[in-house]
mmCIF file of C-alpha atoms in Angstrom:
data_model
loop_
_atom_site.group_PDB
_atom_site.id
_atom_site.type_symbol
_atom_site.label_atom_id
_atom_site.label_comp_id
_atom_site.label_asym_id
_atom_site.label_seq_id
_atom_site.Cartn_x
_atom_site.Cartn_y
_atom_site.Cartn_z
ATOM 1 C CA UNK V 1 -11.376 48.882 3.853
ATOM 2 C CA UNK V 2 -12.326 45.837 5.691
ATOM 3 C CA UNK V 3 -10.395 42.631 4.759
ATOM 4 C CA UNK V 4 -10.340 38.748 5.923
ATOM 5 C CA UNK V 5 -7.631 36.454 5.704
ATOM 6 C CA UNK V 6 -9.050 32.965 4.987
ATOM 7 C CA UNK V 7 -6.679 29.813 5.832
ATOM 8 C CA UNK V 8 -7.046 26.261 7.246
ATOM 9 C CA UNK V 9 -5.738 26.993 10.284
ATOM 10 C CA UNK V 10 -2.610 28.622 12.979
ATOM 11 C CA UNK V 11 -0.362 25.957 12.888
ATOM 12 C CA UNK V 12 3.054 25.753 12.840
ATOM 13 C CA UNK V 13 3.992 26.200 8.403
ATOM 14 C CA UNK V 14 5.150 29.401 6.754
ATOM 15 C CA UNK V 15 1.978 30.284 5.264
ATOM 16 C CA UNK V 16 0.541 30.652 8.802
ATOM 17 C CA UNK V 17 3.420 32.082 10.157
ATOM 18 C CA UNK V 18 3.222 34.597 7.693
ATOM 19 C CA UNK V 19 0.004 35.453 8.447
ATOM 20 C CA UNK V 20 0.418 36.111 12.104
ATOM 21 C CA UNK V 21 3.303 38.549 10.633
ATOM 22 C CA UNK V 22 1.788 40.229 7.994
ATOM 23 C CA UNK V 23 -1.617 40.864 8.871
ATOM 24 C CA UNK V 24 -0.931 43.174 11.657
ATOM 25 C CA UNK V 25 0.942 44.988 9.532
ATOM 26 C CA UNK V 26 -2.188 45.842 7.498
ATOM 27 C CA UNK V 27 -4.516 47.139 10.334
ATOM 28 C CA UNK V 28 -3.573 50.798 9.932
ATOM 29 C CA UNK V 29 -5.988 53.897 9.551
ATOM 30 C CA UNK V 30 -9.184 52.920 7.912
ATOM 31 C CA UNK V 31 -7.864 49.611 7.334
ATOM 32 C CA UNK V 32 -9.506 46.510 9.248
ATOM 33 C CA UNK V 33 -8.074 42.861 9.058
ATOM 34 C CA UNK V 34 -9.597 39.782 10.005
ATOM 35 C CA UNK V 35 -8.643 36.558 9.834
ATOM 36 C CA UNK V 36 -11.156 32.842 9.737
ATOM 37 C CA UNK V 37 -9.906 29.751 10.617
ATOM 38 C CA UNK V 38 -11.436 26.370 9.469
ATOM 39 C CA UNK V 39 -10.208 24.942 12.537
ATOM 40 C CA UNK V 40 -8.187 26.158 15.754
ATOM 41 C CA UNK V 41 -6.336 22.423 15.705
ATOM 42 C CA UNK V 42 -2.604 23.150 16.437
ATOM 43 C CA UNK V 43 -3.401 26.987 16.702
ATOM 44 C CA UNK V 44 -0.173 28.384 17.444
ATOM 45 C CA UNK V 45 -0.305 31.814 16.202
ATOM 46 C CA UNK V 46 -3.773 32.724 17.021
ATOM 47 C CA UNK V 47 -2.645 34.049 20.737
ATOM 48 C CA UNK V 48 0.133 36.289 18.775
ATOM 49 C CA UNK V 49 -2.597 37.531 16.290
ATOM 50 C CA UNK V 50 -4.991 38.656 19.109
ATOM 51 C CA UNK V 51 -2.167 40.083 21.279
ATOM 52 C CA UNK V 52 -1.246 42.423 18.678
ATOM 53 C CA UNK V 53 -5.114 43.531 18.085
ATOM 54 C CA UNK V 54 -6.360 41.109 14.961
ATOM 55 C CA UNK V 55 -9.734 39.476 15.652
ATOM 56 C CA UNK V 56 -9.293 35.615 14.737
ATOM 57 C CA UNK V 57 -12.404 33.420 13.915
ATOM 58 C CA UNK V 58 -13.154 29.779 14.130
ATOM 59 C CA UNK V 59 -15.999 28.218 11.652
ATOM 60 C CA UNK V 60 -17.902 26.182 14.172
ATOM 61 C CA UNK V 61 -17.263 22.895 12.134
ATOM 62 C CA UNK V 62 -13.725 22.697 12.807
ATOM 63 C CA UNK V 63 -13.200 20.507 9.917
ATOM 64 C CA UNK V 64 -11.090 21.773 6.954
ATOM 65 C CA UNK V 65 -11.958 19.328 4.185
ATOM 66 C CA UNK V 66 -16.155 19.775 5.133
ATOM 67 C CA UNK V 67 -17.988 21.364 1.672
ATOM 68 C CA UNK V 68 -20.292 22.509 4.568
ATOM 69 C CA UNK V 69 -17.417 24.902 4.792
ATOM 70 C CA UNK V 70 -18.812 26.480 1.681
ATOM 71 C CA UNK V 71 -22.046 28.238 2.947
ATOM 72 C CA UNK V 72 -20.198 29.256 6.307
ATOM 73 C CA UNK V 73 -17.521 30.970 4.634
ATOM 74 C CA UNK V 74 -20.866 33.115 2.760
ATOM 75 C CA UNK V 75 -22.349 33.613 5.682
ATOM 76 C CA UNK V 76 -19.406 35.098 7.628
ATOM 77 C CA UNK V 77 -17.966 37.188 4.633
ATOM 78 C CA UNK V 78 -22.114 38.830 4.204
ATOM 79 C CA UNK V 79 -22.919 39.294 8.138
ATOM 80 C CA UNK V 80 -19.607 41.560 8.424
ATOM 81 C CA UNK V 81 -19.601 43.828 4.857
ATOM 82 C CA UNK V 82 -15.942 42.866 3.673
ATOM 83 C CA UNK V 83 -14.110 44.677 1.098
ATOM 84 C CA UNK V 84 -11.327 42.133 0.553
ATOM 85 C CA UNK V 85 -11.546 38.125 1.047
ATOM 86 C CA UNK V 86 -8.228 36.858 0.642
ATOM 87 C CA UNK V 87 -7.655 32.864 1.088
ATOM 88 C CA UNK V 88 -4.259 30.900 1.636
ATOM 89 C CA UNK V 89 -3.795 27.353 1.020
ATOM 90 C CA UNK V 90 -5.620 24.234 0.174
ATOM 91 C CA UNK V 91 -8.669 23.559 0.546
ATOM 92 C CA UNK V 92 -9.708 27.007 2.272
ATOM 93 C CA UNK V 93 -8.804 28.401 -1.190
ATOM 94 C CA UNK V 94 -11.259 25.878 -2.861
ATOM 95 C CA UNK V 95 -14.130 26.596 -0.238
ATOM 96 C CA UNK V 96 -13.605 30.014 -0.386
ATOM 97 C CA UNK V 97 -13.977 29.930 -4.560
ATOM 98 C CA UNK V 98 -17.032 28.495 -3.925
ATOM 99 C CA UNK V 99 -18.313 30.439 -1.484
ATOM 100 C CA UNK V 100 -18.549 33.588 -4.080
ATOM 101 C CA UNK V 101 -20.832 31.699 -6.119
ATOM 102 C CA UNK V 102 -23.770 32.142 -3.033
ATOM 103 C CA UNK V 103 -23.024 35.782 -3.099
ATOM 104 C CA UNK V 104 -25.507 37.623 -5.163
ATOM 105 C CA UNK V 105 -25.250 41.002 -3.696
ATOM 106 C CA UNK V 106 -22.297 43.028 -2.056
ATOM 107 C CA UNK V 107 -19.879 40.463 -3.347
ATOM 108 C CA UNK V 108 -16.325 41.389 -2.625
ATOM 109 C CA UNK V 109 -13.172 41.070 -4.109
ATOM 110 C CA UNK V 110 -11.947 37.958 -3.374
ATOM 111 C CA UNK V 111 -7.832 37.467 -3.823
ATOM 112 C CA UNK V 112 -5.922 33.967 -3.150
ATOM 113 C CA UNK V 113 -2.178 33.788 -2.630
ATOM 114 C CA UNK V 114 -0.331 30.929 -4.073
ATOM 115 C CA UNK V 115 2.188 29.411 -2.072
ATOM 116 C CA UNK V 116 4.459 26.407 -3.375
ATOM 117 C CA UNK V 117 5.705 25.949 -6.911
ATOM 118 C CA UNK V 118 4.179 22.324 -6.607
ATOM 119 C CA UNK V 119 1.400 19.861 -4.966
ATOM 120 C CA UNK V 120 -0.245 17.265 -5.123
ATOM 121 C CA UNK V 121 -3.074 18.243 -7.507
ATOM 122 C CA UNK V 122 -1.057 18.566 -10.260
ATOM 123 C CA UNK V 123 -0.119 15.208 -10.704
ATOM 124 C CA UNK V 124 -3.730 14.306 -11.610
ATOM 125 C CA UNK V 125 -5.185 15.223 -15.042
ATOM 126 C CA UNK V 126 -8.693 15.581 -14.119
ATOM 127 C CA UNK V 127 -7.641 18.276 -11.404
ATOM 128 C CA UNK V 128 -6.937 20.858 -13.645
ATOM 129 C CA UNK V 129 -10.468 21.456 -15.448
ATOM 130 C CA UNK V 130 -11.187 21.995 -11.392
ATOM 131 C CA UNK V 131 -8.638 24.428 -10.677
ATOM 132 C CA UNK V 132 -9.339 26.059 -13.570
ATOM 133 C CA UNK V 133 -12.796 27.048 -12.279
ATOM 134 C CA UNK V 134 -11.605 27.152 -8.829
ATOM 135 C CA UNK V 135 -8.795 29.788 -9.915
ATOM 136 C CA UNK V 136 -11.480 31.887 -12.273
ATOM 137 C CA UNK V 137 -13.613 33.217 -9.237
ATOM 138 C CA UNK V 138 -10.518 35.138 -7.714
ATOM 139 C CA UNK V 139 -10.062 38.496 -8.805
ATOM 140 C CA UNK V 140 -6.285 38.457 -7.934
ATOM 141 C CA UNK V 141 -3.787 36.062 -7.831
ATOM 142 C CA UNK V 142 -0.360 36.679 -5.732
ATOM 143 C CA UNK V 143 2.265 34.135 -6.082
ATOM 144 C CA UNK V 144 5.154 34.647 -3.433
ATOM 145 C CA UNK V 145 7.838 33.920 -6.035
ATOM 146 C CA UNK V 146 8.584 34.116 -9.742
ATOM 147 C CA UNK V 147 8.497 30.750 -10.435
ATOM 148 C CA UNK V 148 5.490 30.088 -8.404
ATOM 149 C CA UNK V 149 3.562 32.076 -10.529
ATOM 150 C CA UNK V 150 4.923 30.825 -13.824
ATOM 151 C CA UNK V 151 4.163 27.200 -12.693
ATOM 152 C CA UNK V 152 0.781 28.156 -11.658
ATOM 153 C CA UNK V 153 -0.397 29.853 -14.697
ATOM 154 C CA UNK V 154 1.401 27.378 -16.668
ATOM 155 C CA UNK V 155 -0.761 24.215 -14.874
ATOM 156 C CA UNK V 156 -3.758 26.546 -15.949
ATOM 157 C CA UNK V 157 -2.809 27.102 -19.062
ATOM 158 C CA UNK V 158 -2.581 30.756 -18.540
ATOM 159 C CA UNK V 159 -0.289 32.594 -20.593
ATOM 160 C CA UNK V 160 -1.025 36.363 -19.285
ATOM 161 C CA UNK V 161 -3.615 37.776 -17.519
ATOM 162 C CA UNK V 162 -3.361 41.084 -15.592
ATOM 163 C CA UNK V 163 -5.018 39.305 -12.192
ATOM 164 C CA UNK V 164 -1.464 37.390 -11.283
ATOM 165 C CA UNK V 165 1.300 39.537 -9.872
ATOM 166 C CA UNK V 166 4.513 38.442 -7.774
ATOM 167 C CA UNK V 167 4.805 39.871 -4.085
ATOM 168 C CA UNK V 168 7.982 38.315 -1.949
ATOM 169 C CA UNK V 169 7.670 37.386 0.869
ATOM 170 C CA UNK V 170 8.930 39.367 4.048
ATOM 171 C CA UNK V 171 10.225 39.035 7.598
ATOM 172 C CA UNK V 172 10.375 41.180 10.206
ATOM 173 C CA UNK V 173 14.705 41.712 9.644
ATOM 174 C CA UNK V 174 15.198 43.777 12.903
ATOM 175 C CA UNK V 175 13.385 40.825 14.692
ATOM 176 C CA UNK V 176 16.322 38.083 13.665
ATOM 177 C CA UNK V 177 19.245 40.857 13.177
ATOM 178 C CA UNK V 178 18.736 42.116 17.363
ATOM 179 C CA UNK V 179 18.130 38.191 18.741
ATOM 180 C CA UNK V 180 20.116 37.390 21.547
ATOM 181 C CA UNK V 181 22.061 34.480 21.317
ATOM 182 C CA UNK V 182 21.851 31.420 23.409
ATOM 183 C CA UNK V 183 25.252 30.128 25.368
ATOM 184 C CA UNK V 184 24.822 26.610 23.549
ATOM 185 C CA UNK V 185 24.442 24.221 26.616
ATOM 186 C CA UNK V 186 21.274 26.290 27.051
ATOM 187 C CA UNK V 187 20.043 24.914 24.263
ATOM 188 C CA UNK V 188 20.330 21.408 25.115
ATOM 189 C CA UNK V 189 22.959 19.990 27.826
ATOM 190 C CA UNK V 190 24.880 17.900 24.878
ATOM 191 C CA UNK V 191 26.405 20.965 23.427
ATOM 192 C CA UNK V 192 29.051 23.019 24.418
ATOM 193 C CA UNK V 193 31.248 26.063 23.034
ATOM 194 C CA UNK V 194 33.139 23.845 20.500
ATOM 195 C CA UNK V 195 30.107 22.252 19.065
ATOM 196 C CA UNK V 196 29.143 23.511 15.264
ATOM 197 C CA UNK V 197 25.692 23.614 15.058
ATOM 198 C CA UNK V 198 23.271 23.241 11.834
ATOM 199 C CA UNK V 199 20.043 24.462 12.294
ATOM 200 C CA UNK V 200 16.811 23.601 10.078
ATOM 201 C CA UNK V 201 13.763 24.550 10.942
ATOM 202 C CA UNK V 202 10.374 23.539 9.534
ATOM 203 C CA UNK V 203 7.373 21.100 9.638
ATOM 204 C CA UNK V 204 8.018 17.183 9.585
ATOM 205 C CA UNK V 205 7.009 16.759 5.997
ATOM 206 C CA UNK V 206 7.990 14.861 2.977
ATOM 207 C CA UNK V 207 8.307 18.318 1.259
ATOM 208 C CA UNK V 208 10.761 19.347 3.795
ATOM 209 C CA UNK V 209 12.900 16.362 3.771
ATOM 210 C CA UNK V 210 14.700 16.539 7.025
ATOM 211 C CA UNK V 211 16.325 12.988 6.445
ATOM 212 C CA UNK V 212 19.214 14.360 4.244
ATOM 213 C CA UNK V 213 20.389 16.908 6.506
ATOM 214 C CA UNK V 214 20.107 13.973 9.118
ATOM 215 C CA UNK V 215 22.145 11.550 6.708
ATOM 216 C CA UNK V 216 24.706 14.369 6.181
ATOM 217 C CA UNK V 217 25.949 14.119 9.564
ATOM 218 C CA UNK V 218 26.999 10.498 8.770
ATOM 219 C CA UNK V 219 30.326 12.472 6.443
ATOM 220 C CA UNK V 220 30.562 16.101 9.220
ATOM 221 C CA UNK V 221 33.272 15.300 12.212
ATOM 222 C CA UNK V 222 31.680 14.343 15.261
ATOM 223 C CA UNK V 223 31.264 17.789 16.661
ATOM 224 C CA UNK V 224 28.881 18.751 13.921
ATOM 225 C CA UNK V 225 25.401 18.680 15.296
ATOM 226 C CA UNK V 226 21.915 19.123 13.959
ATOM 227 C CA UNK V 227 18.848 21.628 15.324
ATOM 228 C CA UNK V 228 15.665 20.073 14.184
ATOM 229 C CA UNK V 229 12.811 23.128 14.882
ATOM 230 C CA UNK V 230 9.365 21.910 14.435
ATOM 231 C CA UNK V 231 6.896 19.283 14.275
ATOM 232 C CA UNK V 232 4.818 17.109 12.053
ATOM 233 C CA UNK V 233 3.523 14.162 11.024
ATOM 234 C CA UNK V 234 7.037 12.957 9.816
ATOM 235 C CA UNK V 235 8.499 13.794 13.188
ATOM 236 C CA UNK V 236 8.575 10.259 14.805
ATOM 237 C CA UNK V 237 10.375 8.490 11.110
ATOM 238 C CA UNK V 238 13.247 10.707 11.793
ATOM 239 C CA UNK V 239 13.367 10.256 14.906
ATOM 240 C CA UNK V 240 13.941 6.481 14.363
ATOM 241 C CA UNK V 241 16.260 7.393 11.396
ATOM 242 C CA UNK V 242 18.542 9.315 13.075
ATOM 243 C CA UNK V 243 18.864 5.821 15.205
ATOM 244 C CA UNK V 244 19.478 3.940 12.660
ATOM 245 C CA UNK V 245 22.255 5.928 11.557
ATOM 246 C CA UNK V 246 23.789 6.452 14.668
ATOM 247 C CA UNK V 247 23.477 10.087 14.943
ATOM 248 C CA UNK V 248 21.024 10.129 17.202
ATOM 249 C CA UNK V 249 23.148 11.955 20.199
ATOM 250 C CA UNK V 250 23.916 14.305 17.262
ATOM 251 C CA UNK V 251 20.751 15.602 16.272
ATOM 252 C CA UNK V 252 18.250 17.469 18.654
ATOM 253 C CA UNK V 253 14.749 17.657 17.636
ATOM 254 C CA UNK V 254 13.230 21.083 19.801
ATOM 255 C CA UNK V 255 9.800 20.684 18.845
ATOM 256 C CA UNK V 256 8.232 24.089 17.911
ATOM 257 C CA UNK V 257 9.210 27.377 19.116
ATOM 258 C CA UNK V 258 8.385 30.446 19.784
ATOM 259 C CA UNK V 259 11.978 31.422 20.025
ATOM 260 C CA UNK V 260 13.565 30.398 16.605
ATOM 261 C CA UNK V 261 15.132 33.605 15.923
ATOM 262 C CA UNK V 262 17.314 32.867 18.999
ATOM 263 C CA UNK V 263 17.945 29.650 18.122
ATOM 264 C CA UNK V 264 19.388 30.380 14.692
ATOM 265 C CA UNK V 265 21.047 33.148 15.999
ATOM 266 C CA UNK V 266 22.805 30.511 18.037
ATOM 267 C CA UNK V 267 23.594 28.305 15.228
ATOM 268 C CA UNK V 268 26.588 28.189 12.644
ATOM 269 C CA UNK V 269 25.123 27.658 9.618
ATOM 270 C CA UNK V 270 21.294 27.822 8.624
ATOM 271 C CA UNK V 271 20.188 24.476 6.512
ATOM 272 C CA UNK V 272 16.799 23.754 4.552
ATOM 273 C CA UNK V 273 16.829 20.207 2.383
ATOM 274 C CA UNK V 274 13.162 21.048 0.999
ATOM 275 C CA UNK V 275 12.604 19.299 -1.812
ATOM 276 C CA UNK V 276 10.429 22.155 -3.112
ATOM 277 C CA UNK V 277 9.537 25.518 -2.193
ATOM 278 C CA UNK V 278 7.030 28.400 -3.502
ATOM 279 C CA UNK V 279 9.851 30.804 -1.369
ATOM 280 C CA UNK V 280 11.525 29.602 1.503
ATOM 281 C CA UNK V 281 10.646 32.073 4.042
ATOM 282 C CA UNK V 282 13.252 30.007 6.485
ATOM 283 C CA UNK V 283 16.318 31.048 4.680
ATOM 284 C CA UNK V 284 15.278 34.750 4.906
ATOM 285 C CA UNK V 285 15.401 34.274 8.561
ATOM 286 C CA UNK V 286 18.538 32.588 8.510
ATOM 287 C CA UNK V 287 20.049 35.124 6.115
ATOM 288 C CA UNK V 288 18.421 38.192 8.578
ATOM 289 C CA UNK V 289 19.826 36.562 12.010
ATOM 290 C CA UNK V 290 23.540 37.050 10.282
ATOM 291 C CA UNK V 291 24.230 33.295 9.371
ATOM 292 C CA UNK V 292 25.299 31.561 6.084
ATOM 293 C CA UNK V 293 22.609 29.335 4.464
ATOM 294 C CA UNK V 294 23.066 26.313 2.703
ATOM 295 C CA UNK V 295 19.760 25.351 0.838
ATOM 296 C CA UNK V 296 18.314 22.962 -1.971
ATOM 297 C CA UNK V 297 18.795 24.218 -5.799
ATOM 298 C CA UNK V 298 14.664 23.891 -6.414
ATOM 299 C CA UNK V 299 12.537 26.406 -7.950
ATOM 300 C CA UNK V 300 11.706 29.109 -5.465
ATOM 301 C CA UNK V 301 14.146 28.665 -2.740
ATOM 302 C CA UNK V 302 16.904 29.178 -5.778
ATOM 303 C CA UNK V 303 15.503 32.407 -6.226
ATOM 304 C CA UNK V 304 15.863 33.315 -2.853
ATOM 305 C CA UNK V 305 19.545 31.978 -1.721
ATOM 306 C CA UNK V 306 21.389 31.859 -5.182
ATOM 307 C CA UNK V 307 23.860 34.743 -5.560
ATOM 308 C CA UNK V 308 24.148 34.724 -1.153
ATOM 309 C CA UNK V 309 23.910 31.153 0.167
ATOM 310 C CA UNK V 310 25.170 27.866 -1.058
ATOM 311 C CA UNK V 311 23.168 25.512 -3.215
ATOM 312 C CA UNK V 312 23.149 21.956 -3.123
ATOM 313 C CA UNK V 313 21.087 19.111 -5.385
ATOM 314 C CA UNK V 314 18.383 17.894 -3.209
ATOM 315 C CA UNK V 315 18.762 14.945 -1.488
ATOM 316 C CA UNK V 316 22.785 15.380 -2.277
ATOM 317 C CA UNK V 317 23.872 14.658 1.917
ATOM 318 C CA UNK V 318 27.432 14.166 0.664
ATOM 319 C CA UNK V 319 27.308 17.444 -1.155
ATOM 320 C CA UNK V 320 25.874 19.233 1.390
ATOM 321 C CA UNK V 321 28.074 17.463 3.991
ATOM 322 C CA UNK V 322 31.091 18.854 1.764
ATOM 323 C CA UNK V 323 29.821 22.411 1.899
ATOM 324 C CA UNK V 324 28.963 22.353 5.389
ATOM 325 C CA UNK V 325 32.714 21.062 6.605
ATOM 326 C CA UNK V 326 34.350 23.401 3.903
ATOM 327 C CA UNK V 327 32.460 26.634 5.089
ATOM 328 C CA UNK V 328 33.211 25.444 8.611
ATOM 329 C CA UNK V 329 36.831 25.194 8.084
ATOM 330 C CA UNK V 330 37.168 28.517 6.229
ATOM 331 C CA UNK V 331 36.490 31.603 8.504
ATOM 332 C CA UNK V 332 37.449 34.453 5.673
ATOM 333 C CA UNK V 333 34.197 32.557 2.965
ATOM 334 C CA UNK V 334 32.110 31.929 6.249
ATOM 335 C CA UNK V 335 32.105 35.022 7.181
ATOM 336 C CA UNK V 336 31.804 36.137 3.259
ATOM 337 C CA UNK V 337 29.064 34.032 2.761
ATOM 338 C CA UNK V 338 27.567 35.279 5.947
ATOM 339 C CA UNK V 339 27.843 38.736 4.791
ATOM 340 C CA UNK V 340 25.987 37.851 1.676
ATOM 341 C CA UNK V 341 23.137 36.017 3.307
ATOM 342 C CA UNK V 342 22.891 39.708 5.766
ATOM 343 C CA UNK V 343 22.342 41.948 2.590
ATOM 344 C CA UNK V 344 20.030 39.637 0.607
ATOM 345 C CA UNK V 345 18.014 39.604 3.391
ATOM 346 C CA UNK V 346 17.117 43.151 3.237
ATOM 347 C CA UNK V 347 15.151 42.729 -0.125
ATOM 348 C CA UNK V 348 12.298 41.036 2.191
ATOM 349 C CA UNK V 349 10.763 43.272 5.072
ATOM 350 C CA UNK V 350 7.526 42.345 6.245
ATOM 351 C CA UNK V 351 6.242 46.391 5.987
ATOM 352 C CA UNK V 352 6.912 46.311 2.549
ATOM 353 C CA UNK V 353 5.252 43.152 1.374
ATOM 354 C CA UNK V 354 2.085 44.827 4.026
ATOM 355 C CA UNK V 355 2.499 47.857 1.995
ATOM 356 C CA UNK V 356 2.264 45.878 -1.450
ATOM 357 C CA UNK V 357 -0.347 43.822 -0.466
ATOM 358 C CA UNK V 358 -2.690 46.980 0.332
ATOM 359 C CA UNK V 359 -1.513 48.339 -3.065
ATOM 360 C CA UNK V 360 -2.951 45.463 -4.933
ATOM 361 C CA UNK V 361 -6.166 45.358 -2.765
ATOM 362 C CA UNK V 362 -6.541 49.152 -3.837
ATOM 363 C CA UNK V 363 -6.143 48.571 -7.394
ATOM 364 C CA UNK V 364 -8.352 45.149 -7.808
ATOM 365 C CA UNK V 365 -11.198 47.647 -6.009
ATOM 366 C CA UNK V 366 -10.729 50.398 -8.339
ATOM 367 C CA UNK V 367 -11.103 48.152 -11.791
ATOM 368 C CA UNK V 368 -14.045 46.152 -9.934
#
C-alpha cells in the first residue's frame, strides 16, 4: 500500500505535529507513506519526518492558496502509483478534491481528515454548496472527535453516510510520561523553586486565545507565572498585552520548541483558553506528562478533559484564575486531579490511532 499525506505545510499547529507523529507510525511492512507539502515556509517537522525515514515533498510553487496547486497535486499522486491520498486542512483539502477530477485512470482513494469543530467557511452561506462538492470527491471522511464530525456532517447537511467515522487523536504517552524535568531557573532566570508555573502551549491565534490565560494572572498571587510555547501571527499583541496589564515579568513567551514535553513536565498545571477545538491534542500531552489540566468547556476539547481536568467558560480569566489558585492550594485534589488527567491520557496512543488509520485505508480499498 502506498499512501501520501497531503497538508499545507510543517509548521508549528497540531495538525502538523500530528503528522510528523503519526505517519511514521504507518511505514511498516508493505506499507509506504509519503507526505507533500504546498510549501516548506515555517517547516519545522520536516527534519523529524526524514530522520525517522518518511520522504517529504515540496510542490515547486510554494504557494498554498495557488489553484495551480490543482494539476500538481495530479501530477505527483499519477507519476508515483498511490493507493491512498489523504489531505489535512484548508485549502490542501480543497486542491486535493479537485485534483481527483484530472484523474481518469488509476485514481486512488482519496481520504481527508477533519480537524476543528469550526472555521471560517461556515459563516458564509454560499460556502456550503462548495463544500458540499468539495467533501463528495473523498471517499472517507475522519473527524478527530465526536463532535467534529457531527458539526461537519451537520454544515453538509449529512445525516448518515458510511464514509465518516471518528478516530482520536493520539500521542506518543511514554514520550511525555519519561520527560525529564527542568530545575525551573533553567527555564528562564526569573523563576525559581517557589514559582507555580502555568504552561500553555500553542500557535498565536485568535482560536487559541492566549489573552485570557494572560489576564488571569491579573487575580493568581504574584508567584504564579505563565509559559507561553509557540508562535504566530498573534504573538507580538500579547506581547504588548501582557504590558499593559502589568504582567509582563510574569509571563514568558519561549517561542517554539522542540522540547515541550520537558517543559510541561516542568510546569504545575497545564492550561489551554482555545476558544474552539476539533480535539485538543495539547491537553493529552499535558494529561500524559502527569499534570492537571485546566481547559475551555467548547466542543471537542470537552470531550477530551471533562471527567479528568477542570473546565472553565471561555474567556472566564476570573474563573480560571479561581481554579488555578484553588488547585494550587490543595495538594490532596492536585494531585487527584493529576491522577485523573494520567489515566485519561491512556485512551490516546499514537500506535493505535496508526493502527486505525490503516484499518480504514484497508476497508475504503476493499468496497472501492
Amino acid at each position: 500500500m502506498r499512501v501520501l499525506h497531503v497538508i499545507n505545510n510543517l509548521g508549528g499547529g497540531g495538525a502538523e505535529k500530528l503528522i510528523e507523529q503519526v505517519v511514521p507510525k504507518m511505514n511498516r511492512a508493505n506499507i509506504r507513506t509519503d507526505v507533500l507539502l504546498l510549501t516548506d515556509r515555517a517547516n519545522v517537522f520536516g527534519a523529524s519526518l526524514e530522520r525517522q525515514g518518511v520522504s517529504v515533498y515540496v510542490i515547486p510553487l510554494k504557494n498554498p492558496y495557488s489553484p495551480r496547486n490543482v494539476k500538481h497535486i495530479a501530477s505527483f499522486i499519477l507519476s508515483r502509483n498511490y493507493d491512498i491520498v489523504h489531505a489535512h486542512l484548508f485549502p490542501a483539502l480543497y486542491w486535493t478534491a479537485f485534483a481527483s477530477f484530472l484523474l481518469w485512470h488509476s485514481k486512488p482513494i482519496f481520504v481527508v481528515t477533519e480537524h476543528n469543530t469550526h472555521n471560517r467557511r461556515r459563516t458564509k452561506r454560499y460556502m456550503r454548496f462548495i463544500e458540499k462538492l468539495v467533501y463528495s470527491k473523498y471517499h472517507g471522511v475522519i473527524s478527530i472527535s465526536k463532535k467534529t464530525q457531527e458539526n461537519l456532517m451537520t454544515w453538509l447537511g449529512i445525516e448518515k453516510d458510511d464514509r465518516f467515522v471518528v478516530i482520536y487523536n493520539g500521542i506518543d504517552i511514554d514520550y511525555f510520561t519519561e520527560a525529564k524535568p527542568y530545575v525551573k531557573e533553567e527555564i528562564d532566570t526569573g523563576l525559581d523553586s517557589d514559582t507555580y508555573l502555568l504552561c500553555m502551549a500553542g500557535s498565536f491565534t485568535a482560536q487559541k486565545d492566549q489573552k485570557t490565560v494572560i489576564r488571569s494572572l491579573v487575580h493568581s498571587p504574584p508567584q504564579v507565572h505563565l509559559l507561553l510555547v509557540g508562535d504566530g501571527p498573534l504573538r507580538q499583541e500579547c506581547e504588548e498585552y501582557a504590558i499593559e496589564l502589568g504582567v509582563e515579568n510574569r509571563v514568558h513567551f519561549l517561542g517554539f520548541r522542540h522540547d515541550v514535553a520537558r517543559i510541561m513536565k516542568s510546569s504545575d498545571i497545564i492550561v489551554l483558553s482555545s476558544r474552539w477545538e476539533g480535539f485538543g491534542l495539547v491537553a493529552v500531552e499535558g494529561m500524559a506528562a502527569g499534570k492537571p489540566v485546566i481547559a475551555t468547556n467548547v466542543q471537542g476539547l470537552s470531550e477530551v478533559v471533562e471527567g479528568a481536568g477542570i473546565l472553565f467558560e471561555s474567556g472566564d480569566d476570573k474563573k480560571l484564575a479561581k481554579e488555578i489558585v484553588a488547585l494550587l492550594a490543595d495538594k490532596e485534589r492536585y494531585q487527584q486531579v493529576a491522577n485523573m488527567c494520567s489515566s485519561r491520557a491512556t485512551c490516546f496512543s499514537i500506535s493505535d490511532m496508526a493502527t486505525r488509520y490503516l484499518e480504514f485505508y484497508s476497508r475504503l480499498m476493499q468496497h472501492q
